[in-house]
PDB file of C-alpha atoms in Angstrom:
ATOM      1  CA  GLY A   1      77.623  49.272 101.679  1.00  0.00           C
ATOM      2  CA  GLN A   2      80.655  47.741 103.395  1.00  0.00           C
ATOM      3  CA  ILE A   3      78.528  45.113 105.180  1.00  0.00           C
ATOM      4  CA  LYS A   4      74.988  43.796 104.795  1.00  0.00           C
ATOM      5  CA  ARG A   5      72.266  44.442 107.341  1.00  0.00           C
ATOM      6  CA  ASP A   6      72.091  41.348 109.530  1.00  0.00           C
ATOM      7  CA  LYS A   7      68.835  39.756 110.620  1.00  0.00           C
ATOM      8  CA  PRO A   8      67.864  40.735 114.186  1.00  0.00           C
ATOM      9  CA  LEU A   9      68.776  38.036 116.690  1.00  0.00           C
ATOM     10  CA  PRO A  10      66.152  36.896 119.229  1.00  0.00           C
ATOM     11  CA  PRO A  11      66.208  38.350 122.762  1.00  0.00           C
ATOM     12  CA  ILE A  12      68.217  36.404 125.349  1.00  0.00           C
ATOM     13  CA  THR A  13      65.981  34.409 127.679  1.00  0.00           C
ATOM     14  CA  ASP A  14      66.567  33.991 131.413  1.00  0.00           C
ATOM     15  CA  GLU A  15      67.357  30.298 130.811  1.00  0.00           C
ATOM     16  CA  GLU A  16      70.332  31.312 128.649  1.00  0.00           C
ATOM     17  CA  LYS A  17      71.902  33.450 131.383  1.00  0.00           C
ATOM     18  CA  PRO A  18      74.163  31.137 133.421  1.00  0.00           C
ATOM     19  CA  PHE A  19      75.164  33.790 135.993  1.00  0.00           C
ATOM     20  CA  ALA A  20      74.222  37.228 137.258  1.00  0.00           C
ATOM     21  CA  LEU A  21      76.111  40.034 135.552  1.00  0.00           C
ATOM     22  CA  PRO A  22      78.297  42.580 137.352  1.00  0.00           C
ATOM     23  CA  VAL A  23      77.174  46.220 137.253  1.00  0.00           C
ATOM     24  CA  GLY A  24      77.669  47.775 133.820  1.00  0.00           C
ATOM     25  CA  TRP A  25      77.738  44.492 131.898  1.00  0.00           C
ATOM     26  CA  GLU A  26      75.161  43.467 129.263  1.00  0.00           C
ATOM     27  CA  TRP A  27      73.989  40.164 127.833  1.00  0.00           C
ATOM     28  CA  VAL A  28      74.314  40.136 124.029  1.00  0.00           C
ATOM     29  CA  ARG A  29      74.363  37.590 121.247  1.00  0.00           C
ATOM     30  CA  VAL A  30      77.789  36.863 119.808  1.00  0.00           C
ATOM     31  CA  GLY A  31      76.459  37.979 116.428  1.00  0.00           C
ATOM     32  CA  ASP A  32      75.686  41.408 117.913  1.00  0.00           C
ATOM     33  CA  VAL A  33      79.365  42.114 118.665  1.00  0.00           C
ATOM     34  CA  VAL A  34      81.261  39.806 116.292  1.00  0.00           C
ATOM     35  CA  GLU A  35      81.188  39.617 112.503  1.00  0.00           C
ATOM     36  CA  LEU A  36      81.481  36.002 111.331  1.00  0.00           C
ATOM     37  CA  LEU A  37      82.683  35.113 107.841  1.00  0.00           C
ATOM     38  CA  ASN A  38      82.617  31.523 106.634  1.00  0.00           C
ATOM     39  CA  GLY A  39      85.402  30.335 104.340  1.00  0.00           C
ATOM     40  CA  TYR A  40      84.961  29.705 100.627  1.00  0.00           C
ATOM     41  CA  ALA A  41      84.456  26.241  99.116  1.00  0.00           C
ATOM     42  CA  PHE A  42      87.537  26.222  96.906  1.00  0.00           C
ATOM     43  CA  LYS A  43      87.491  23.205  94.592  1.00  0.00           C
ATOM     44  CA  SER A  44      90.214  20.630  95.049  1.00  0.00           C
ATOM     45  CA  GLU A  45      91.123  20.764  91.354  1.00  0.00           C
ATOM     46  CA  TRP A  46      92.219  24.361  91.921  1.00  0.00           C
ATOM     47  CA  PHE A  47      94.889  23.265  94.389  1.00  0.00           C
ATOM     48  CA  LYS A  48      98.483  23.651  93.204  1.00  0.00           C
ATOM     49  CA  PRO A  49     101.943  22.633  94.507  1.00  0.00           C
ATOM     50  CA  ALA A  50     102.764  26.331  95.027  1.00  0.00           C
ATOM     51  CA  GLY A  51     100.822  29.540  95.517  1.00  0.00           C
ATOM     52  CA  VAL A  52      98.743  31.006  98.370  1.00  0.00           C
ATOM     53  CA  ARG A  53      98.040  28.786 101.373  1.00  0.00           C
ATOM     54  CA  LEU A  54      94.447  27.865 102.234  1.00  0.00           C
ATOM     55  CA  LEU A  55      93.604  27.769 105.925  1.00  0.00           C
ATOM     56  CA  ARG A  56      91.729  24.569 106.782  1.00  0.00           C
ATOM     57  CA  ASN A  57      90.343  23.402 110.121  1.00  0.00           C
ATOM     58  CA  VAL A  58      93.166  20.827 110.363  1.00  0.00           C
ATOM     59  CA  ASN A  59      95.652  23.716 110.442  1.00  0.00           C
ATOM     60  CA  ILE A  60      94.159  25.145 113.660  1.00  0.00           C
ATOM     61  CA  SER A  61      96.085  23.977 116.702  1.00  0.00           C
ATOM     62  CA  HIS A  62      96.185  25.327 120.289  1.00  0.00           C
ATOM     63  CA  GLY A  63      95.694  28.999 119.464  1.00  0.00           C
ATOM     64  CA  HIS A  64      98.032  29.128 116.464  1.00  0.00           C
ATOM     65  CA  VAL A  65      98.232  27.838 112.896  1.00  0.00           C
ATOM     66  CA  ASP A  66     100.126  24.665 112.025  1.00  0.00           C
ATOM     67  CA  TRP A  67     101.179  24.599 108.372  1.00  0.00           C
ATOM     68  CA  SER A  68     102.806  21.150 108.456  1.00  0.00           C
ATOM     69  CA  VAL A  69     100.201  19.923 105.920  1.00  0.00           C
ATOM     70  CA  PRO A  70      99.599  22.919 103.613  1.00  0.00           C
ATOM     71  CA  VAL A  71      97.177  23.165 100.700  1.00  0.00           C
ATOM     72  CA  MET A  72      97.868  25.821  98.032  1.00  0.00           C
ATOM     73  CA  LEU A  73      95.747  27.814  95.609  1.00  0.00           C
ATOM     74  CA  ASP A  74      97.234  29.239  92.421  1.00  0.00           C
ATOM     75  CA  ALA A  75      98.430  32.797  93.187  1.00  0.00           C
ATOM     76  CA  ILE A  76      96.680  34.289  90.148  1.00  0.00           C
ATOM     77  CA  ALA A  77      93.368  32.621  91.011  1.00  0.00           C
ATOM     78  CA  ALA A  78      93.725  33.766  94.636  1.00  0.00           C
ATOM     79  CA  LYS A  79      93.446  37.420  93.576  1.00  0.00           C
ATOM     80  CA  SER A  80      89.789  36.819  92.713  1.00  0.00           C
ATOM     81  CA  TYR A  81      88.998  35.862  96.317  1.00  0.00           C
ATOM     82  CA  GLU A  82      90.575  38.687  98.287  1.00  0.00           C
ATOM     83  CA  GLN A  83      87.463  38.987 100.457  1.00  0.00           C
ATOM     84  CA  PHE A  84      88.575  35.689 102.021  1.00  0.00           C
ATOM     85  CA  ALA A  85      92.159  36.869 102.613  1.00  0.00           C
ATOM     86  CA  LEU A  86      93.213  36.848 106.263  1.00  0.00           C
ATOM     87  CA  ARG A  87      95.188  39.536 108.090  1.00  0.00           C
ATOM     88  CA  ALA A  88      97.560  39.412 111.043  1.00  0.00           C
ATOM     89  CA  GLY A  89      95.544  39.399 114.264  1.00  0.00           C
ATOM     90  CA  ASP A  90      92.459  37.784 112.727  1.00  0.00           C
ATOM     91  CA  ILE A  91      90.786  35.129 114.865  1.00  0.00           C
ATOM     92  CA  VAL A  92      89.751  31.961 113.041  1.00  0.00           C
ATOM     93  CA  LEU A  93      87.454  29.271 114.426  1.00  0.00           C
ATOM     94  CA  SER A  94      87.224  25.650 113.319  1.00  0.00           C
ATOM     95  CA  LEU A  95      83.675  24.632 112.484  1.00  0.00           C
ATOM     96  CA  ASP A  96      84.601  20.938 112.156  1.00  0.00           C
ATOM     97  CA  ARG A  97      85.640  19.157 115.390  1.00  0.00           C
ATOM     98  CA  PRO A  98      85.226  22.590 117.001  1.00  0.00           C
ATOM     99  CA  ILE A  99      85.528  21.761 120.699  1.00  0.00           C
ATOM    100  CA  ILE A 100      88.635  20.837 122.680  1.00  0.00           C
ATOM    101  CA  SER A 101      89.182  20.496 126.433  1.00  0.00           C
ATOM    102  CA  THR A 102      90.284  24.140 126.741  1.00  0.00           C
ATOM    103  CA  GLY A 103      87.376  25.671 124.807  1.00  0.00           C
ATOM    104  CA  LEU A 104      86.568  26.285 121.178  1.00  0.00           C
ATOM    105  CA  LYS A 105      89.227  25.336 118.634  1.00  0.00           C
ATOM    106  CA  TYR A 106      90.576  28.649 117.407  1.00  0.00           C
ATOM    107  CA  ALA A 107      93.794  30.339 116.253  1.00  0.00           C
ATOM    108  CA  VAL A 108      95.153  33.864 115.845  1.00  0.00           C
ATOM    109  CA  ILE A 109      96.741  34.687 112.502  1.00  0.00           C
ATOM    110  CA  ARG A 110     100.384  35.838 112.654  1.00  0.00           C
ATOM    111  CA  ASP A 111     102.466  37.730 110.097  1.00  0.00           C
ATOM    112  CA  SER A 112     104.300  34.467 109.325  1.00  0.00           C
ATOM    113  CA  ASP A 113     100.976  32.851 108.335  1.00  0.00           C
ATOM    114  CA  LEU A 114     100.382  35.327 105.508  1.00  0.00           C
ATOM    115  CA  PRO A 115      99.346  35.333 102.784  1.00  0.00           C
ATOM    116  CA  CYS A 116      96.527  32.836 103.222  1.00  0.00           C
ATOM    117  CA  LEU A 117      92.853  32.465 102.318  1.00  0.00           C
ATOM    118  CA  LEU A 118      89.971  31.121 104.365  1.00  0.00           C
ATOM    119  CA  LEU A 119      88.696  27.699 103.263  1.00  0.00           C
ATOM    120  CA  GLN A 120      85.188  26.438 104.044  1.00  0.00           C
ATOM    121  CA  ARG A 121      84.467  24.958 107.501  1.00  0.00           C
ATOM    122  CA  VAL A 122      86.621  27.678 109.072  1.00  0.00           C
ATOM    123  CA  ALA A 123      85.149  31.011 110.174  1.00  0.00           C
ATOM    124  CA  ARG A 124      86.807  34.392 110.675  1.00  0.00           C
ATOM    125  CA  LEU A 125      85.693  36.251 113.795  1.00  0.00           C
ATOM    126  CA  THR A 126      86.052  40.043 113.701  1.00  0.00           C
ATOM    127  CA  ALA A 127      85.249  41.842 116.949  1.00  0.00           C
ATOM    128  CA  CYS A 128      83.412  45.132 116.702  1.00  0.00           C
ATOM    129  CA  ALA A 129      84.692  48.332 118.327  1.00  0.00           C
ATOM    130  CA  CYS A 130      82.938  47.513 121.628  1.00  0.00           C
ATOM    131  CA  LEU A 131      84.809  44.215 122.084  1.00  0.00           C
ATOM    132  CA  SER A 132      88.544  43.682 122.400  1.00  0.00           C
ATOM    133  CA  SER A 133      90.063  40.812 120.451  1.00  0.00           C
ATOM    134  CA  GLU A 134      91.933  39.663 123.570  1.00  0.00           C
ATOM    135  CA  PHE A 135      88.716  39.419 125.625  1.00  0.00           C
ATOM    136  CA  LEU A 136      87.060  37.488 122.789  1.00  0.00           C
ATOM    137  CA  GLN A 137      89.948  35.012 122.927  1.00  0.00           C
ATOM    138  CA  LEU A 138      89.393  34.529 126.666  1.00  0.00           C
ATOM    139  CA  TRP A 139      85.816  33.559 125.902  1.00  0.00           C
ATOM    140  CA  LEU A 140      86.926  31.131 123.191  1.00  0.00           C
ATOM    141  CA  LYS A 141      89.287  29.439 125.682  1.00  0.00           C
ATOM    142  CA  SER A 142      86.637  29.287 128.395  1.00  0.00           C
ATOM    143  CA  ASP A 143      84.422  26.227 128.761  1.00  0.00           C
ATOM    144  CA  LEU A 144      81.599  28.347 130.211  1.00  0.00           C
ATOM    145  CA  PHE A 145      79.744  28.655 126.920  1.00  0.00           C
ATOM    146  CA  VAL A 146      81.080  25.625 125.063  1.00  0.00           C
ATOM    147  CA  GLY A 147      78.554  23.396 126.803  1.00  0.00           C
ATOM    148  CA  THR A 148      75.719  25.380 125.206  1.00  0.00           C
ATOM    149  CA  ILE A 149      76.846  24.385 121.706  1.00  0.00           C
ATOM    150  CA  ASP A 150      75.341  21.169 120.383  1.00  0.00           C
ATOM    151  CA  PRO A 151      77.497  20.024 117.433  1.00  0.00           C
ATOM    152  CA  GLY A 152      75.764  18.176 114.625  1.00  0.00           C
ATOM    153  CA  ARG A 153      77.477  15.565 112.470  1.00  0.00           C
ATOM    154  CA  SER A 154      78.424  15.579 108.810  1.00  0.00           C
ATOM    155  CA  ASN A 155      79.862  12.306 107.493  1.00  0.00           C
ATOM    156  CA  GLY A 156      80.474  11.357 111.111  1.00  0.00           C
ATOM    157  CA  VAL A 157      82.466  14.536 111.863  1.00  0.00           C
ATOM    158  CA  PRO A 158      81.158  16.865 114.644  1.00  0.00           C
ATOM    159  CA  HIS A 159      80.535  20.348 113.285  1.00  0.00           C
ATOM    160  CA  ILE A 160      78.898  23.647 114.142  1.00  0.00           C
ATOM    161  CA  SER A 161      77.733  26.590 112.045  1.00  0.00           C
ATOM    162  CA  THR A 162      78.411  30.304 112.160  1.00  0.00           C
ATOM    163  CA  LYS A 163      74.679  30.694 112.862  1.00  0.00           C
ATOM    164  CA  GLN A 164      75.058  28.645 116.038  1.00  0.00           C
ATOM    165  CA  VAL A 165      78.052  30.704 117.176  1.00  0.00           C
ATOM    166  CA  ALA A 166      76.285  33.982 116.380  1.00  0.00           C
ATOM    167  CA  GLY A 167      73.319  32.907 118.504  1.00  0.00           C
ATOM    168  CA  LEU A 168      75.316  32.196 121.669  1.00  0.00           C
ATOM    169  CA  ALA A 169      74.758  34.393 124.717  1.00  0.00           C
ATOM    170  CA  PHE A 170      77.793  36.522 125.547  1.00  0.00           C
ATOM    171  CA  ALA A 171      78.475  38.587 128.678  1.00  0.00           C
ATOM    172  CA  LEU A 172      79.827  41.937 127.473  1.00  0.00           C
ATOM    173  CA  PRO A 173      81.787  44.040 130.009  1.00  0.00           C
ATOM    174  CA  PRO A 174      82.588  47.747 129.586  1.00  0.00           C
ATOM    175  CA  LEU A 175      85.545  48.205 127.236  1.00  0.00           C
ATOM    176  CA  ALA A 176      87.877  49.524 129.966  1.00  0.00           C
ATOM    177  CA  GLU A 177      87.033  46.562 132.195  1.00  0.00           C
ATOM    178  CA  GLN A 178      87.750  44.149 129.345  1.00  0.00           C
ATOM    179  CA  SER A 179      91.291  45.527 129.255  1.00  0.00           C
ATOM    180  CA  ARG A 180      91.694  45.133 133.033  1.00  0.00           C
ATOM    181  CA  ILE A 181      90.377  41.566 132.900  1.00  0.00           C
ATOM    182  CA  VAL A 182      92.784  40.610 130.100  1.00  0.00           C
ATOM    183  CA  THR A 183      95.740  42.124 131.993  1.00  0.00           C
ATOM    184  CA  ARG A 184      94.771  40.310 135.191  1.00  0.00           C
ATOM    185  CA  VAL A 185      94.289  36.972 133.416  1.00  0.00           C
ATOM    186  CA  GLU A 186      97.683  37.277 131.721  1.00  0.00           C
ATOM    187  CA  ALA A 187      99.342  37.850 135.116  1.00  0.00           C
ATOM    188  CA  LEU A 188      97.539  34.890 136.675  1.00  0.00           C
ATOM    189  CA  MET A 189      98.365  32.657 133.706  1.00  0.00           C
ATOM    190  CA  ARG A 190     102.049  33.530 134.125  1.00  0.00           C
ATOM    191  CA  LEU A 191     101.691  32.437 137.745  1.00  0.00           C
ATOM    192  CA  CYS A 192     100.077  29.174 136.584  1.00  0.00           C
ATOM    193  CA  ASP A 193     102.924  28.638 134.118  1.00  0.00           C
ATOM    194  CA  ALA A 194     105.441  29.222 136.918  1.00  0.00           C
ATOM    195  CA  LEU A 195     103.632  26.721 139.148  1.00  0.00           C
ATOM    196  CA  VAL A 196     103.651  24.151 136.343  1.00  0.00           C
ATOM    197  CA  ALA A 197     107.383  24.701 135.762  1.00  0.00           C
ATOM    198  CA  LYS A 198     108.052  24.431 139.499  1.00  0.00           C
ATOM    199  CA  GLY A 199     106.018  21.231 139.668  1.00  0.00           C
ATOM    200  CA  GLN A 200     107.881  19.759 136.692  1.00  0.00           C
ATOM    201  CA  LEU A 201     111.246  20.588 138.281  1.00  0.00           C
ATOM    202  CA  GLU A 202     110.188  19.076 141.602  1.00  0.00           C
ATOM    203  CA  ALA A 203     108.888  15.983 139.803  1.00  0.00           C
ATOM    204  CA  ALA A 204     112.205  15.557 137.958  1.00  0.00           C
ATOM    205  CA  GLN A 205     114.188  15.989 141.177  1.00  0.00           C
ATOM    206  CA  HIS A 206     111.888  13.596 143.020  1.00  0.00           C
ATOM    207  CA  ALA A 207     112.206  10.995 140.259  1.00  0.00           C
ATOM    208  CA  GLN A 208     116.011  11.285 140.391  1.00  0.00           C
ATOM    209  CA  LEU A 209     116.010  10.811 144.173  1.00  0.00           C
ATOM    210  CA  VAL A 210     113.725   7.789 143.952  1.00  0.00           C
ATOM    211  CA  SER A 211     115.864   6.303 141.171  1.00  0.00           C
ATOM    212  CA  THR A 212     119.075   6.787 143.161  1.00  0.00           C
ATOM    213  CA  LEU A 213     117.790   5.307 146.429  1.00  0.00           C
ATOM    214  CA  LEU A 214     115.969   2.413 144.816  1.00  0.00           C
ATOM    215  CA  GLY A 215     119.072   1.848 142.698  1.00  0.00           C
ATOM    216  CA  THR A 216     121.072   1.224 145.886  1.00  0.00           C
ATOM    217  CA  LEU A 217     118.564  -1.475 146.821  1.00  0.00           C
ATOM    218  CA  ILE A 218     118.940  -3.124 143.419  1.00  0.00           C
ATOM    219  CA  ALA A 219     122.735  -2.986 143.767  1.00  0.00           C
ATOM    220  CA  SER A 220     122.607  -4.990 147.010  1.00  0.00           C
ATOM    221  CA  THR A 221     124.265  -8.385 146.740  1.00  0.00           C
ATOM    222  CA  THR A 222     123.283  -9.945 150.096  1.00  0.00           C
ATOM    223  CA  PRO A 223     120.287  -9.681 152.418  1.00  0.00           C
ATOM    224  CA  GLU A 224     122.520  -7.987 154.976  1.00  0.00           C
ATOM    225  CA  GLU A 225     123.636  -5.332 152.502  1.00  0.00           C
ATOM    226  CA  LEU A 226     120.016  -4.880 151.437  1.00  0.00           C
ATOM    227  CA  ALA A 227     118.959  -4.318 155.048  1.00  0.00           C
ATOM    228  CA  ALA A 228     121.594  -1.602 155.448  1.00  0.00           C
ATOM    229  CA  ASN A 229     120.570   0.109 152.208  1.00  0.00           C
ATOM    230  CA  TRP A 230     116.909  -0.153 153.145  1.00  0.00           C
ATOM    231  CA  GLN A 231     117.532   1.989 156.226  1.00  0.00           C
ATOM    232  CA  ARG A 232     118.405   4.932 153.950  1.00  0.00           C
ATOM    233  CA  VAL A 233     115.145   4.504 152.074  1.00  0.00           C
ATOM    234  CA  ALA A 234     113.162   4.150 155.306  1.00  0.00           C
ATOM    235  CA  GLN A 235     114.484   7.491 156.584  1.00  0.00           C
ATOM    236  CA  HIS A 236     112.784   9.282 153.663  1.00  0.00           C
ATOM    237  CA  PHE A 237     109.876   6.887 153.160  1.00  0.00           C
ATOM    238  CA  ASP A 238     107.033   9.428 153.393  1.00  0.00           C
ATOM    239  CA  LEU A 239     108.863  11.886 151.134  1.00  0.00           C
ATOM    240  CA  LEU A 240     109.749   9.272 148.541  1.00  0.00           C
ATOM    241  CA  LEU A 241     106.442   7.488 148.259  1.00  0.00           C
ATOM    242  CA  ASP A 242     104.033  10.423 147.990  1.00  0.00           C
ATOM    243  CA  ARG A 243     103.511   9.895 144.238  1.00  0.00           C
ATOM    244  CA  PRO A 244     101.959   6.942 142.370  1.00  0.00           C
ATOM    245  CA  GLU A 245     104.929   6.575 140.017  1.00  0.00           C
ATOM    246  CA  ALA A 246     107.304   6.229 143.005  1.00  0.00           C
ATOM    247  CA  ILE A 247     105.152   3.431 144.437  1.00  0.00           C
ATOM    248  CA  ASP A 248     105.193   1.700 141.033  1.00  0.00           C
ATOM    249  CA  ALA A 249     109.000   1.919 141.015  1.00  0.00           C
ATOM    250  CA  LEU A 250     109.170   0.485 144.555  1.00  0.00           C
ATOM    251  CA  GLU A 251     106.903  -2.407 143.551  1.00  0.00           C
ATOM    252  CA  GLN A 252     109.209  -3.285 140.647  1.00  0.00           C
ATOM    253  CA  THR A 253     112.247  -3.011 142.922  1.00  0.00           C
ATOM    254  CA  LEU A 254     110.685  -5.370 145.473  1.00  0.00           C
ATOM    255  CA  LEU A 255     109.795  -7.887 142.772  1.00  0.00           C
ATOM    256  CA  GLN A 256     113.327  -7.797 141.395  1.00  0.00           C
ATOM    257  CA  LEU A 257     114.833  -8.248 144.863  1.00  0.00           C
ATOM    258  CA  ALA A 258     112.409 -11.075 145.558  1.00  0.00           C
ATOM    259  CA  VAL A 259     113.318 -13.131 142.500  1.00  0.00           C
ATOM    260  CA  ARG A 260     117.036 -12.505 143.183  1.00  0.00           C
ATOM    261  CA  GLY A 261     116.694 -14.090 146.622  1.00  0.00           C
ATOM    262  CA  LEU A 262     117.539 -10.982 148.635  1.00  0.00           C
ATOM    263  CA  LEU A 263     114.301 -10.400 150.569  1.00  0.00           C
ATOM    264  CA  VAL A 264     114.694 -13.282 153.015  1.00  0.00           C
ATOM    265  CA  PRO A 265     117.732 -14.997 154.589  1.00  0.00           C
ATOM    266  CA  GLN A 266     118.918 -18.342 153.203  1.00  0.00           C
ATOM    267  CA  ASP A 267     118.453 -21.471 155.340  1.00  0.00           C
ATOM    268  CA  PRO A 268     121.232 -24.035 154.822  1.00  0.00           C
ATOM    269  CA  THR A 269     118.804 -26.832 155.774  1.00  0.00           C
ATOM    270  CA  ASP A 270     116.580 -26.067 152.754  1.00  0.00           C
ATOM    271  CA  GLU A 271     116.634 -28.655 149.987  1.00  0.00           C
ATOM    272  CA  PRO A 272     118.824 -27.142 147.220  1.00  0.00           C
ATOM    273  CA  ALA A 273     117.394 -26.324 143.805  1.00  0.00           C
ATOM    274  CA  SER A 274     119.662 -28.995 142.259  1.00  0.00           C
ATOM    275  CA  ALA A 275     117.755 -31.683 144.150  1.00  0.00           C
ATOM    276  CA  LEU A 276     114.469 -30.099 143.056  1.00  0.00           C
ATOM    277  CA  LEU A 277     115.624 -30.224 139.422  1.00  0.00           C
ATOM    278  CA  GLN A 278     116.422 -33.935 139.772  1.00  0.00           C
ATOM    279  CA  LYS A 279     112.891 -34.568 141.033  1.00  0.00           C
ATOM    280  CA  ILE A 280     111.444 -32.564 138.147  1.00  0.00           C
ATOM    281  CA  ARG A 281     113.526 -34.518 135.656  1.00  0.00           C
ATOM    282  CA  ALA A 282     112.428 -37.837 137.190  1.00  0.00           C
ATOM    283  CA  GLU A 283     108.767 -36.788 137.035  1.00  0.00           C
ATOM    284  CA  LYS A 284     109.152 -35.719 133.381  1.00  0.00           C
ATOM    285  CA  ASP A 285     110.762 -39.082 132.525  1.00  0.00           C
ATOM    286  CA  ARG A 286     107.811 -40.861 134.151  1.00  0.00           C
ATOM    287  CA  LEU A 287     105.276 -38.794 132.180  1.00  0.00           C
ATOM    288  CA  ILE A 288     107.198 -39.417 128.945  1.00  0.00           C
ATOM    289  CA  ALA A 289     107.290 -43.165 129.631  1.00  0.00           C
ATOM    290  CA  THR A 290     103.526 -43.274 130.153  1.00  0.00           C
ATOM    291  CA  GLY A 291     102.922 -41.185 127.010  1.00  0.00           C
ATOM    292  CA  GLN A 292     101.379 -38.243 128.853  1.00  0.00           C
ATOM    293  CA  ILE A 293     103.905 -35.727 127.466  1.00  0.00           C
ATOM    294  CA  LYS A 294     106.450 -35.741 124.654  1.00  0.00           C
ATOM    295  CA  ARG A 295     110.196 -35.643 125.231  1.00  0.00           C
ATOM    296  CA  ASP A 296     111.342 -32.036 124.927  1.00  0.00           C
ATOM    297  CA  LYS A 297     114.433 -30.963 123.036  1.00  0.00           C
ATOM    298  CA  PRO A 298     117.363 -30.192 125.344  1.00  0.00           C
ATOM    299  CA  LEU A 299     117.867 -26.458 125.853  1.00  0.00           C
ATOM    300  CA  PRO A 300     121.344 -24.920 125.630  1.00  0.00           C
ATOM    301  CA  PRO A 301     123.335 -24.242 128.837  1.00  0.00           C
ATOM    302  CA  ILE A 302     122.983 -20.765 130.322  1.00  0.00           C
ATOM    303  CA  THR A 303     126.030 -18.604 129.673  1.00  0.00           C
ATOM    304  CA  ASP A 304     127.640 -16.154 132.090  1.00  0.00           C
ATOM    305  CA  GLU A 305     126.415 -13.290 129.894  1.00  0.00           C
ATOM    306  CA  GLU A 306     122.811 -14.376 130.477  1.00  0.00           C
TER     307      GLU A 306
END
């Protein structure tokens, strides 16, 4: 009498099997190896400023629970709903907005999350003795089966049901192999983490190098000095400009050098800007006299600080 007899799930069709199984594996429905419990529809008028926390789908974030926006149920009232109490190690699955880029939106309950009760639109997944919790989490992270779920919509919010999850096809390995797979994945994920950290360090060092060398270009005060500084950049050109952000930085540097007059040599025979300004002023006076434009208010002189 500890659980109810579940309805038999339909056999898995060949169309539902996305790959051939290794020797010793079996195709099963999730509901055959996982007990799913939907949360209770606690009424909002029962919520209190203090008491037992209620786990909502908004609290589920990247494999753990985020209590930054808690909702509480009176501690005395909570005792009447102990069947919805969660334990450390429980896996909970969001049924609203259930899918993220890394798989199904789930979390694992920690000691620091307790006590808490399961609110509606969140399901508790309890693996049976033939399935390790860690292997179940690998499946939840995987996008292999997520594509088979077709979320409906309730008030515009994507959602799934425990019935849908229970009906998904699941590749069940032998228990000992599950353990080996989990151990291997953990080792490979540590390698991935190390590669990410290495890449971040290299990116930071690369950005610093680009900033330093391009900074010397910006600091140039004459075209001749710029040409000398450019030689240092040219020596490492392929190394520096192998990333889009470095090219963006170079583009901004070139634009700044251009408008500062450092990209090309000055020609003393060029008409000076002062003469150009006189022509502009004369043309404005002519347009004002003919009524084509209005006389503008004089702007203040430019200070040394500007």
